[in-house]
Coordinates of C-alpha atoms and ligand atoms in Angstrom, one line a residue:
M6 CA -41.6 25.5 39.1
F7 CA -41.7 22.4 36.8
S8 CA -38.5 19.9 36.9
D9 CA -36.3 18.7 34.2
D10 CA -38.4 15.4 34.4
Q11 CA -41.6 16.8 35.4
T12 CA -41.2 19.1 32.3
R13 CA -40.8 15.9 30.2
D14 CA -43.4 14.3 30.8
L15 CA -45.8 17.8 30.3
L16 CA -44.2 17.4 26.9
D17 CA -44.6 13.8 26.4
W18 CA -47.9 14.6 26.9
H19 CA -48.8 17.3 25.0
I20 CA -47.4 15.1 22.5
A21 CA -49.4 12.6 22.8
M22 CA -52.5 14.7 22.6
G23 CA -51.0 15.5 19.3
I24 CA -49.7 19.1 20.1
D25 CA -46.7 18.9 18.8
E26 CA -46.4 22.2 16.7
T27 CA -46.1 25.3 18.5
I28 CA -47.1 28.8 16.8
S29 CA -45.4 31.7 18.8
D30 CA -42.0 31.6 21.2
L31 CA -44.5 33.6 23.5
P32 CA -47.1 31.6 25.8
V33 CA -50.6 33.1 25.3
D34 CA -52.7 32.4 28.7
S35 CA -56.5 32.3 27.7
F36 CA -57.4 33.0 31.5
T37 CA -57.0 36.6 30.7
Q38 CA -58.0 37.0 27.7
P39 CA -61.5 38.2 26.5
K40 CA -63.6 35.8 25.2
P41 CA -63.3 35.2 21.1
A42 CA -66.8 33.1 21.5
A43 CA -68.6 35.5 23.3
V44 CA -67.7 37.6 19.3
L45 CA -68.3 35.2 17.7
E46 CA -72.0 34.1 19.3
Q47 CA -72.5 38.1 17.7
G48 CA -72.5 36.5 14.7
A49 CA -69.8 37.9 12.9
P50 CA -69.7 38.1 9.4
H51 CA -67.7 36.6 7.1
D52 CA -65.6 40.0 6.2
L53 CA -63.9 39.9 9.5
A54 CA -61.4 42.6 9.1
S55 CA -64.1 45.0 8.9
A56 CA -66.4 43.5 12.0
P57 CA -67.1 46.0 14.2
Q58 CA -66.9 42.9 17.0
L59 CA -63.5 42.3 16.7
N60 CA -62.1 45.8 16.8
A61 CA -63.5 46.7 20.4
L62 CA -61.7 43.2 21.0
T63 CA -58.4 44.6 19.7
E64 CA -59.0 48.2 21.1
R65 CA -59.7 46.1 24.5
T66 CA -56.6 43.9 24.6
P67 CA -54.5 45.0 26.3
A68 CA -51.1 46.0 24.3
T69 CA -49.0 44.5 26.0
S70 CA -50.7 40.8 25.3
R71 CA -51.4 39.6 22.2
P72 CA -54.6 40.4 20.5
V73 CA -56.8 36.7 20.4
I74 CA -56.6 35.6 16.6
V75 CA -59.7 34.8 15.1
S76 CA -58.5 32.8 11.5
P77 CA -60.5 34.7 9.0
A78 CA -60.5 31.7 6.6
A79 CA -63.6 30.8 4.9
P80 CA -65.2 27.2 6.9
P81 CA -63.8 24.7 5.7
P82 CA -65.1 22.8 2.2
S83 CA -67.5 19.8 3.7
S84 CA -66.1 16.6 3.3
E85 CA -69.0 15.8 0.3
A86 CA -68.0 18.5 -1.6
S87 CA -64.2 17.8 -1.1
V88 CA -64.0 14.5 -2.1
Q89 CA -66.1 15.9 -5.4
T90 CA -63.0 18.9 -6.2
A91 CA -60.5 15.8 -5.2
T92 CA -62.5 13.8 -8.2
K93 CA -62.7 15.9 -10.7
L94 CA -58.9 17.6 -10.4
A95 CA -57.4 14.0 -10.1
A96 CA -59.5 12.8 -12.9
A97 CA -58.1 15.6 -15.1
A98 CA -54.5 15.1 -14.0
N99 CA -53.0 13.7 -17.0
T100 CA -49.3 12.4 -15.8
F101 CA -47.7 12.5 -12.0
D102 CA -46.8 16.4 -12.6
D103 CA -50.4 17.2 -12.8
L104 CA -51.4 14.7 -9.9
Q105 CA -48.6 16.9 -7.8
T106 CA -50.0 19.8 -9.1
A107 CA -53.4 19.1 -8.1
L108 CA -53.0 18.2 -4.9
L109 CA -50.9 21.6 -4.4
G110 CA -53.9 23.6 -5.5
F111 CA -56.4 21.3 -3.1
D112 CA -57.6 22.6 0.0
G113 CA -60.4 19.9 0.7
C114 CA -58.4 17.7 3.3
A115 CA -57.9 19.3 6.8
L116 CA -54.4 18.0 7.2
K117 CA -52.9 20.7 5.3
R118 CA -53.2 22.9 7.4
T119 CA -51.2 22.1 10.1
A120 CA -48.2 19.6 8.2
T121 CA -45.4 21.1 6.7
S122 CA -44.9 19.2 3.1
M123 CA -46.9 17.9 1.0
V124 CA -45.9 14.3 0.5
V125 CA -47.0 12.9 -2.4
A126 CA -44.5 10.0 -3.6
D127 CA -40.8 8.6 -3.4
G128 CA -39.4 5.6 -6.5
N129 CA -40.0 5.4 -9.9
P130 CA -43.7 5.9 -11.0
A131 CA -42.3 3.5 -13.6
G132 CA -41.9 0.9 -11.2
R133 CA -44.1 -2.6 -11.1
V134 CA -44.7 -3.0 -7.7
L135 CA -47.0 -0.2 -6.0
F136 CA -46.6 0.5 -1.6
I137 CA -49.6 2.5 -0.3
G138 CA -48.6 3.7 3.8
E139 CA -50.8 5.2 5.6
A140 CA -49.7 8.6 6.8
P141 CA -46.5 10.5 6.5
G142 CA -44.9 10.4 10.0
A143 CA -42.6 13.5 11.7
E144 CA -39.7 13.1 9.5
E145 CA -41.9 12.4 6.4
D146 CA -42.7 15.9 6.8
R147 CA -40.4 17.2 7.4
Q148 CA -38.1 16.1 4.2
G149 CA -41.4 15.8 1.9
K150 CA -41.2 12.2 1.1
P151 CA -42.8 9.1 2.2
F152 CA -41.1 6.2 4.6
V153 CA -37.8 8.1 5.2
G154 CA -38.0 7.7 9.5
P155 CA -37.6 4.0 11.1
S156 CA -40.5 2.9 9.6
G157 CA -38.8 3.5 5.6
Q158 CA -35.1 2.4 6.9
L159 CA -36.8 -0.9 7.7
L160 CA -38.7 -1.0 4.1
D161 CA -36.1 -0.5 2.5
K162 CA -34.6 -3.4 3.7
M163 CA -38.7 -5.6 2.5
L164 CA -37.9 -4.3 -0.6
K165 CA -33.8 -5.5 -0.9
S166 CA -34.9 -9.1 0.4
I167 CA -37.0 -9.9 -2.5
C168 CA -34.5 -8.2 -4.4
L169 CA -35.6 -5.0 -5.0
D170 CA -35.3 -0.5 -4.3
R171 CA -37.0 2.2 -4.8
S172 CA -36.3 2.7 -8.1
Q173 CA -38.0 -0.3 -9.0
V174 CA -41.0 0.6 -7.4
L175 CA -43.3 3.3 -6.0
I176 CA -44.4 4.6 -2.3
S177 CA -46.8 6.7 -1.2
N178 CA -49.4 7.3 1.1
T179 CA -53.4 7.0 1.8
V180 CA -52.9 10.8 3.0
F181 CA -50.7 13.5 1.8
W182 CA -50.7 15.0 4.5
R183 CA -49.1 14.0 8.0
P184 CA -52.1 13.7 10.6
P185 CA -51.0 15.9 13.8
G186 CA -49.6 14.0 16.6
N187 CA -49.4 10.9 13.4
R188 CA -52.4 10.0 15.0
T189 CA -54.2 7.4 12.7
P190 CA -56.4 9.6 9.4
T191 CA -60.1 9.6 10.2
T192 CA -61.9 7.5 7.2
T193 CA -62.8 11.8 6.3
E194 CA -59.2 12.5 5.0
V195 CA -58.8 9.3 3.7
A196 CA -62.2 9.6 1.6
T197 CA -61.1 13.0 0.0
C198 CA -57.5 11.5 -0.1
L199 CA -58.9 8.8 -2.3
P200 CA -59.3 10.2 -5.4
F201 CA -55.4 11.1 -5.8
V202 CA -54.5 7.2 -4.3
Q203 CA -56.7 5.7 -7.6
R204 CA -55.2 8.2 -10.5
M205 CA -52.0 7.4 -9.2
V206 CA -53.5 4.2 -9.3
E207 CA -55.0 4.8 -13.6
L208 CA -51.4 6.5 -14.6
M209 CA -48.8 4.0 -13.0
M210 CA -50.6 0.8 -13.7
P211 CA -48.7 -0.8 -11.4
E212 CA -48.7 -5.2 -11.8
V213 CA -48.7 -5.4 -7.6
I214 CA -50.3 -3.4 -5.2
V215 CA -48.9 -3.7 -1.6
P216 CA -51.9 -2.0 0.7
L217 CA -49.2 -1.3 3.9
G218 CA -50.1 -1.8 7.7
G219 CA -54.4 -2.4 7.9
P220 CA -55.7 1.2 7.4
A221 CA -54.5 1.8 4.0
A222 CA -55.5 -2.2 3.0
K223 CA -58.7 -1.4 4.7
S224 CA -59.3 2.0 2.7
L225 CA -58.2 0.3 -0.8
L226 CA -59.7 -2.9 -0.6
E227 CA -62.7 -1.4 1.6
Q228 CA -62.8 -4.4 3.8
T229 CA -63.0 -4.7 7.2
A230 CA -61.3 -7.1 8.3
G231 CA -58.2 -6.4 10.4
I232 CA -54.7 -6.9 8.1
G233 CA -53.8 -10.3 10.0
K234 CA -56.5 -11.9 8.1
L235 CA -56.4 -10.0 5.3
R236 CA -52.2 -10.6 4.4
G237 CA -50.8 -13.5 2.4
R238 CA -53.3 -13.4 0.3
W239 CA -54.2 -11.7 -2.9
F240 CA -57.1 -9.6 -3.5
T241 CA -58.0 -7.5 -6.9
Y242 CA -58.5 -3.5 -7.5
T243 CA -60.3 -1.9 -10.4
T244 CA -61.3 1.4 -10.9
V245 CA -63.3 2.7 -14.2
N246 CA -60.1 3.5 -16.3
L247 CA -58.1 0.9 -15.9
S248 CA -58.2 -1.9 -18.5
A249 CA -57.7 -4.4 -16.2
P250 CA -57.9 -6.0 -12.0
I251 CA -54.3 -5.2 -10.4
A252 CA -53.2 -7.9 -8.2
V253 CA -52.8 -6.3 -4.4
T254 CA -51.7 -8.5 -1.1
P255 CA -51.4 -6.2 2.2
L256 CA -47.9 -7.0 4.5
F257 CA -47.8 -5.9 8.1
H258 CA -46.7 -2.2 8.0
P259 CA -43.0 -1.5 8.4
A260 CA -44.0 0.2 11.9
Y261 CA -45.9 -2.8 13.6
L262 CA -42.8 -5.5 13.0
L263 CA -40.6 -2.5 14.3
R264 CA -42.5 -3.0 17.4
T265 CA -43.9 -6.8 16.9
P266 CA -40.9 -8.4 15.4
A267 CA -42.3 -12.2 15.4
Q268 CA -44.5 -11.3 12.8
K269 CA -41.7 -10.5 10.3
R270 CA -41.7 -14.5 9.2
P271 CA -44.6 -14.6 8.4
T272 CA -44.0 -11.6 6.1
W273 CA -40.7 -13.3 4.9
R274 CA -43.4 -15.8 3.6
D275 CA -45.8 -13.1 2.5
L276 CA -42.6 -11.2 0.3
L277 CA -41.8 -14.5 -0.9
M278 CA -45.4 -14.4 -2.6
I279 CA -44.7 -11.6 -3.9
R280 CA -41.8 -11.8 -5.5
Q281 CA -43.0 -15.3 -7.4
R282 CA -46.0 -12.8 -8.7
L283 CA -43.0 -10.6 -10.4
D284 CA -40.9 -13.8 -11.5
G285 CA -44.5 -15.5 -12.9
A286 CA -44.1 -18.0 -10.8
D287 CA -46.4 -18.4 -9.2
G288 CA -49.1 -19.4 -11.8
A289 CA -50.9 -16.3 -11.4
Ligands
URA12 N1 -45.6 5.0 8.3 C1 -46.2 5.2 7.5 O1 -47.1 4.5 7.4 N2 -46.0 6.4 6.3 C2 -44.8 7.0 5.6 O2 -44.7 8.0 5.2 C3 -44.0 7.0 6.5 C4 -44.3 6.3 7.8

């Protein structure tokens, strides 16, 4: 038997590996299960419910153990097809409600299958600033709202320090579903959500876009430099549907600032840059 400490270590290790959801109250001993691969190697047809191999598999499974679950779902669309679908759906959205509905019907991002909630945006779509984080975390996944965990509490303080709050800005992420184990979203996951982010920008037309952290800054600005080189500078963001480019300045991610408080001082300067731009006091 494991001691409490060992059990805790084992759970921590599972979470670090991204195994943070249980799919059953009962454990499954994979060593006593027939190999599903053997069935699939024989070329399982798409209509798995009527596949004789599957029926045979279920019959061989002892009544007391759980049957091996082979998903009858169609294979996921390729990432190229998903980006095309996302682009088409996003382009057809003329309001934020349309965008939300389009996202609800979009199955091209693999993250949707493991997340509990879809997390689109919080704040004011008519606000002056759009903050784009990396991806929803555990608390965001639970509540269906971006930046509501510890990073969100710091973000609220950062907003307050330059006389802003969530009623004056919109907060979203580069992907709309939580990556398992809070890993960084893959480039494919970001690419499949990007058309919706672009459409959000077009619908909102903020005065300033603020990517939070390196991954968000790199994907929005198509830059390869790290956040340390990108913060403290102004860039522009444009799409074919925007009548004028939008000013962009990345900030260190609040989660990084919680771990590295020494970076709060330069971030304060970056926040002041945003305030000055909103006040028209930077001559831009
Ligand atoms: N970190 C992010 O990047 N986004 C969130 O919504 C929460 C934490």
